[in-house]
């Protein structure tokens, strides 16, 4: 009954997918910690390999995709081409950033000319949490009806103690 348990006494990552979540939850904390660390390492390793492959694919097909997109008269979007009997689908997403100060001025100009800026411009109001918590209590009460607190996905980390079990 020492601290040197053989690996056969431990559940492995390969075992996890066949186990009900309640059975996994019932495992001792040290086993959960070891499994979580191993899973995180595999995830990091897989992400590194995936990123490396993405880089190689981009190197191989980036210029050809740009040429095909140019020939199609597109700056962004999805194009398809063939390579050795394989259809390569290359997508270049469009991401738009709007200058908030300039948009506010445009909205003001539209409103002053009699147009409704909300037909063209969406406005999102929000209060940064640090500013909300800095408000005096009496002011915060006025904001409360407009404030909803949601939680994110719970995350847990493990740190194995150095002592014997």
PDB file of C-alpha atoms in Angstrom:
ATOM      1  CA  UNK A   1       0.000   0.000   0.000  1.00  0.00           C
ATOM      2  CA  UNK A   2       2.845   2.370  -0.817  1.00  0.00           C
ATOM      3  CA  UNK A   3       2.837   5.420  -3.065  1.00  0.00           C
ATOM      4  CA  UNK A   4       4.292   3.529  -6.030  1.00  0.00           C
ATOM      5  CA  UNK A   5       1.167   2.299  -7.779  1.00  0.00           C
ATOM      6  CA  UNK A   6       1.663   0.538 -11.066  1.00  0.00           C
ATOM      7  CA  UNK A   7       0.297   2.171 -14.185  1.00  0.00           C
ATOM      8  CA  UNK A   8      -2.168  -0.703 -14.578  1.00  0.00           C
ATOM      9  CA  UNK A   9      -4.018   0.590 -11.482  1.00  0.00           C
ATOM     10  CA  UNK A  10      -4.674   3.926 -13.191  1.00  0.00           C
ATOM     11  CA  UNK A  11      -7.273   4.806 -15.756  1.00  0.00           C
ATOM     12  CA  UNK A  12      -5.720   5.971 -19.018  1.00  0.00           C
ATOM     13  CA  UNK A  13      -6.949   8.548 -21.513  1.00  0.00           C
ATOM     14  CA  UNK A  14      -7.817   5.656 -23.829  1.00  0.00           C
ATOM     15  CA  UNK A  15     -10.210   4.336 -21.137  1.00  0.00           C
ATOM     16  CA  UNK A  16     -12.010   7.651 -20.588  1.00  0.00           C
ATOM     17  CA  UNK A  17     -14.205   7.672 -23.706  1.00  0.00           C
ATOM     18  CA  UNK A  18     -15.776   4.355 -22.658  1.00  0.00           C
ATOM     19  CA  UNK A  19     -16.596   5.482 -19.119  1.00  0.00           C
ATOM     20  CA  UNK A  20     -19.733   7.282 -17.922  1.00  0.00           C
ATOM     21  CA  UNK A  21     -18.973  10.809 -16.737  1.00  0.00           C
ATOM     22  CA  UNK A  22     -20.147   9.930 -13.202  1.00  0.00           C
ATOM     23  CA  UNK A  23     -17.606   7.120 -13.017  1.00  0.00           C
ATOM     24  CA  UNK A  24     -14.880   9.500 -14.154  1.00  0.00           C
ATOM     25  CA  UNK A  25     -15.978  12.064 -11.566  1.00  0.00           C
ATOM     26  CA  UNK A  26     -15.668   9.382  -8.874  1.00  0.00           C
ATOM     27  CA  UNK A  27     -11.968   8.852  -9.603  1.00  0.00           C
ATOM     28  CA  UNK A  28      -9.495  10.015  -6.946  1.00  0.00           C
ATOM     29  CA  UNK A  29      -8.224  13.571  -7.355  1.00  0.00           C
ATOM     30  CA  UNK A  30      -4.672  12.463  -8.140  1.00  0.00           C
ATOM     31  CA  UNK A  31      -5.898  10.337 -11.066  1.00  0.00           C
ATOM     32  CA  UNK A  32      -8.097  13.185 -12.357  1.00  0.00           C
ATOM     33  CA  UNK A  33      -5.105  15.515 -12.145  1.00  0.00           C
ATOM     34  CA  UNK A  34      -2.861  13.108 -14.069  1.00  0.00           C
ATOM     35  CA  UNK A  35      -5.535  12.493 -16.728  1.00  0.00           C
ATOM     36  CA  UNK A  36      -6.240  16.204 -17.146  1.00  0.00           C
ATOM     37  CA  UNK A  37      -2.529  16.981 -17.504  1.00  0.00           C
ATOM     38  CA  UNK A  38      -2.127  14.208 -20.090  1.00  0.00           C
ATOM     39  CA  UNK A  39      -5.196  15.418 -22.015  1.00  0.00           C
ATOM     40  CA  UNK A  40      -3.925  19.009 -21.978  1.00  0.00           C
ATOM     41  CA  UNK A  41      -0.529  17.840 -23.256  1.00  0.00           C
ATOM     42  CA  UNK A  42      -2.159  15.863 -26.080  1.00  0.00           C
ATOM     43  CA  UNK A  43      -4.340  18.853 -26.966  1.00  0.00           C
ATOM     44  CA  UNK A  44      -1.332  21.169 -27.074  1.00  0.00           C
ATOM     45  CA  UNK A  45       0.572  18.640 -29.172  1.00  0.00           C
ATOM     46  CA  UNK A  46      -2.349  18.212 -31.584  1.00  0.00           C
ATOM     47  CA  UNK A  47      -2.782  21.999 -31.867  1.00  0.00           C
ATOM     48  CA  UNK A  48       0.932  22.403 -32.644  1.00  0.00           C
ATOM     49  CA  UNK A  49       0.784  19.710 -35.337  1.00  0.00           C
ATOM     50  CA  UNK A  50      -2.416  21.214 -36.776  1.00  0.00           C
ATOM     51  CA  UNK A  51      -0.872  24.709 -36.879  1.00  0.00           C
ATOM     52  CA  UNK A  52       2.269  23.302 -38.547  1.00  0.00           C
ATOM     53  CA  UNK A  53       0.145  21.527 -41.182  1.00  0.00           C
ATOM     54  CA  UNK A  54      -1.917  24.685 -41.756  1.00  0.00           C
ATOM     55  CA  UNK A  55       1.324  26.571 -42.368  1.00  0.00           C
ATOM     56  CA  UNK A  56       2.533  23.953 -44.863  1.00  0.00           C
ATOM     57  CA  UNK A  57      -0.832  23.931 -46.676  1.00  0.00           C
ATOM     58  CA  UNK A  58      -0.827  27.724 -46.812  1.00  0.00           C
ATOM     59  CA  UNK A  59       2.707  27.681 -48.210  1.00  0.00           C
ATOM     60  CA  UNK A  60       1.743  25.099 -50.826  1.00  0.00           C
ATOM     61  CA  UNK A  61      -1.551  26.644 -51.961  1.00  0.00           C
ATOM     62  CA  UNK A  62      -1.515  30.312 -50.866  1.00  0.00           C
ATOM     63  CA  UNK A  63      -0.253  31.767 -54.143  1.00  0.00           C
ATOM     64  CA  UNK A  64      -2.470  29.553 -56.271  1.00  0.00           C
ATOM     65  CA  UNK A  65      -5.515  30.446 -54.166  1.00  0.00           C
ATOM     66  CA  UNK A  66      -4.698  34.158 -54.501  1.00  0.00           C
ATOM     67  CA  UNK A  67      -4.400  33.777 -58.300  1.00  0.00           C
ATOM     68  CA  UNK A  68      -7.710  31.897 -58.530  1.00  0.00           C
ATOM     69  CA  UNK A  69      -9.405  34.463 -56.317  1.00  0.00           C
ATOM     70  CA  UNK A  70      -7.971  37.283 -58.472  1.00  0.00           C
ATOM     71  CA  UNK A  71      -9.108  35.542 -61.686  1.00  0.00           C
ATOM     72  CA  UNK A  72     -12.602  35.261 -60.172  1.00  0.00           C
ATOM     73  CA  UNK A  73     -12.577  38.977 -59.345  1.00  0.00           C
ATOM     74  CA  UNK A  74     -12.731  38.321 -55.602  1.00  0.00           C
ATOM     75  CA  UNK A  75     -10.643  39.722 -52.766  1.00  0.00           C
ATOM     76  CA  UNK A  76     -12.101  37.362 -50.179  1.00  0.00           C
ATOM     77  CA  UNK A  77     -14.405  34.380 -49.992  1.00  0.00           C
ATOM     78  CA  UNK A  78     -14.223  30.771 -51.092  1.00  0.00           C
ATOM     79  CA  UNK A  79     -12.616  29.450 -54.249  1.00  0.00           C
ATOM     80  CA  UNK A  80     -12.022  25.897 -55.450  1.00  0.00           C
ATOM     81  CA  UNK A  81      -9.322  24.360 -57.589  1.00  0.00           C
ATOM     82  CA  UNK A  82      -8.019  20.892 -58.311  1.00  0.00           C
ATOM     83  CA  UNK A  83      -4.665  19.358 -57.430  1.00  0.00           C
ATOM     84  CA  UNK A  84      -3.986  15.742 -58.395  1.00  0.00           C
ATOM     85  CA  UNK A  85      -7.616  14.711 -58.306  1.00  0.00           C
ATOM     86  CA  UNK A  86      -8.271  16.500 -55.014  1.00  0.00           C
ATOM     87  CA  UNK A  87     -10.496  19.566 -54.865  1.00  0.00           C
ATOM     88  CA  UNK A  88      -8.810  22.242 -52.762  1.00  0.00           C
ATOM     89  CA  UNK A  89     -11.248  24.651 -51.159  1.00  0.00           C
ATOM     90  CA  UNK A  90      -9.581  27.870 -50.040  1.00  0.00           C
ATOM     91  CA  UNK A  91     -11.506  30.327 -47.923  1.00  0.00           C
ATOM     92  CA  UNK A  92     -10.359  33.810 -47.028  1.00  0.00           C
ATOM     93  CA  UNK A  93     -12.746  35.358 -44.527  1.00  0.00           C
ATOM     94  CA  UNK A  94     -13.703  39.005 -44.650  1.00  0.00           C
ATOM     95  CA  UNK A  95     -13.267  40.802 -41.328  1.00  0.00           C
ATOM     96  CA  UNK A  96     -14.492  44.370 -41.107  1.00  0.00           C
ATOM     97  CA  UNK A  97     -13.449  46.865 -38.442  1.00  0.00           C
ATOM     98  CA  UNK A  98     -15.206  50.202 -38.246  1.00  0.00           C
ATOM     99  CA  UNK A  99     -13.650  53.341 -36.780  1.00  0.00           C
ATOM    100  CA  UNK A 100     -16.090  54.119 -33.959  1.00  0.00           C
ATOM    101  CA  UNK A 101     -15.345  57.862 -33.781  1.00  0.00           C
ATOM    102  CA  UNK A 102     -15.784  58.301 -37.544  1.00  0.00           C
ATOM    103  CA  UNK A 103     -19.012  56.275 -37.512  1.00  0.00           C
ATOM    104  CA  UNK A 104     -20.341  58.419 -34.674  1.00  0.00           C
ATOM    105  CA  UNK A 105     -19.631  61.514 -36.786  1.00  0.00           C
ATOM    106  CA  UNK A 106     -21.355  59.955 -39.801  1.00  0.00           C
ATOM    107  CA  UNK A 107     -24.380  59.111 -37.625  1.00  0.00           C
ATOM    108  CA  UNK A 108     -24.454  62.696 -36.396  1.00  0.00           C
ATOM    109  CA  UNK A 109     -24.261  64.004 -39.981  1.00  0.00           C
ATOM    110  CA  UNK A 110     -27.091  61.684 -41.057  1.00  0.00           C
ATOM    111  CA  UNK A 111     -29.266  62.796 -38.141  1.00  0.00           C
ATOM    112  CA  UNK A 112     -28.614  66.491 -38.819  1.00  0.00           C
ATOM    113  CA  UNK A 113     -29.634  66.017 -42.467  1.00  0.00           C
ATOM    114  CA  UNK A 114     -32.930  64.474 -41.384  1.00  0.00           C
ATOM    115  CA  UNK A 115     -32.009  60.813 -41.945  1.00  0.00           C
ATOM    116  CA  UNK A 116     -32.371  58.072 -39.339  1.00  0.00           C
ATOM    117  CA  UNK A 117     -28.844  56.739 -38.669  1.00  0.00           C
ATOM    118  CA  UNK A 118     -30.283  53.543 -37.142  1.00  0.00           C
ATOM    119  CA  UNK A 119     -31.280  52.466 -40.669  1.00  0.00           C
ATOM    120  CA  UNK A 120     -27.577  52.122 -41.483  1.00  0.00           C
ATOM    121  CA  UNK A 121     -25.650  51.998 -38.215  1.00  0.00           C
ATOM    122  CA  UNK A 122     -26.087  49.619 -35.292  1.00  0.00           C
ATOM    123  CA  UNK A 123     -25.287  50.927 -31.850  1.00  0.00           C
ATOM    124  CA  UNK A 124     -24.344  48.723 -28.935  1.00  0.00           C
ATOM    125  CA  UNK A 125     -24.341  50.271 -25.507  1.00  0.00           C
ATOM    126  CA  UNK A 126     -22.442  48.664 -22.683  1.00  0.00           C
ATOM    127  CA  UNK A 127     -20.832  49.591 -19.402  1.00  0.00           C
ATOM    128  CA  UNK A 128     -17.355  48.215 -18.648  1.00  0.00           C
ATOM    129  CA  UNK A 129     -17.492  46.228 -15.391  1.00  0.00           C
ATOM    130  CA  UNK A 130     -14.647  48.169 -13.793  1.00  0.00           C
ATOM    131  CA  UNK A 131     -16.524  51.429 -14.368  1.00  0.00           C
ATOM    132  CA  UNK A 132     -19.753  49.913 -13.056  1.00  0.00           C
ATOM    133  CA  UNK A 133     -18.095  48.753  -9.831  1.00  0.00           C
ATOM    134  CA  UNK A 134     -16.493  52.196  -9.418  1.00  0.00           C
ATOM    135  CA  UNK A 135     -19.910  53.905  -9.454  1.00  0.00           C
ATOM    136  CA  UNK A 136     -21.403  55.039  -6.156  1.00  0.00           C
ATOM    137  CA  UNK A 137     -23.908  52.529  -4.760  1.00  0.00           C
ATOM    138  CA  UNK A 138     -26.858  54.833  -5.458  1.00  0.00           C
ATOM    139  CA  UNK A 139     -25.905  55.084  -9.139  1.00  0.00           C
ATOM    140  CA  UNK A 140     -25.323  51.325  -9.445  1.00  0.00           C
ATOM    141  CA  UNK A 141     -28.911  50.684  -8.324  1.00  0.00           C
ATOM    142  CA  UNK A 142     -30.104  52.665 -11.349  1.00  0.00           C
ATOM    143  CA  UNK A 143     -28.037  50.495 -13.708  1.00  0.00           C
ATOM    144  CA  UNK A 144     -29.036  47.141 -12.169  1.00  0.00           C
ATOM    145  CA  UNK A 145     -32.249  46.636 -14.213  1.00  0.00           C
ATOM    146  CA  UNK A 146     -30.177  46.759 -17.414  1.00  0.00           C
ATOM    147  CA  UNK A 147     -27.409  44.463 -16.130  1.00  0.00           C
ATOM    148  CA  UNK A 148     -27.391  40.667 -16.426  1.00  0.00           C
ATOM    149  CA  UNK A 149     -24.558  38.580 -15.039  1.00  0.00           C
ATOM    150  CA  UNK A 150     -23.800  35.306 -16.844  1.00  0.00           C
ATOM    151  CA  UNK A 151     -21.098  32.827 -16.029  1.00  0.00           C
ATOM    152  CA  UNK A 152     -18.712  31.143 -18.393  1.00  0.00           C
ATOM    153  CA  UNK A 153     -17.814  27.468 -18.572  1.00  0.00           C
ATOM    154  CA  UNK A 154     -16.237  26.335 -15.306  1.00  0.00           C
ATOM    155  CA  UNK A 155     -12.558  25.462 -15.562  1.00  0.00           C
ATOM    156  CA  UNK A 156     -10.517  23.475 -13.100  1.00  0.00           C
ATOM    157  CA  UNK A 157      -6.787  23.043 -12.735  1.00  0.00           C
ATOM    158  CA  UNK A 158      -4.895  20.545 -10.647  1.00  0.00           C
ATOM    159  CA  UNK A 159      -1.704  20.800  -8.737  1.00  0.00           C
ATOM    160  CA  UNK A 160      -0.387  17.569  -7.275  1.00  0.00           C
ATOM    161  CA  UNK A 161       0.938  17.900  -3.754  1.00  0.00           C
ATOM    162  CA  UNK A 162       4.478  16.706  -3.182  1.00  0.00           C
ATOM    163  CA  UNK A 163       3.545  14.486  -0.210  1.00  0.00           C
ATOM    164  CA  UNK A 164       2.755  10.801  -0.180  1.00  0.00           C
ATOM    165  CA  UNK A 165      -0.853   9.697  -0.527  1.00  0.00           C
TER     166      UNK A 165
END
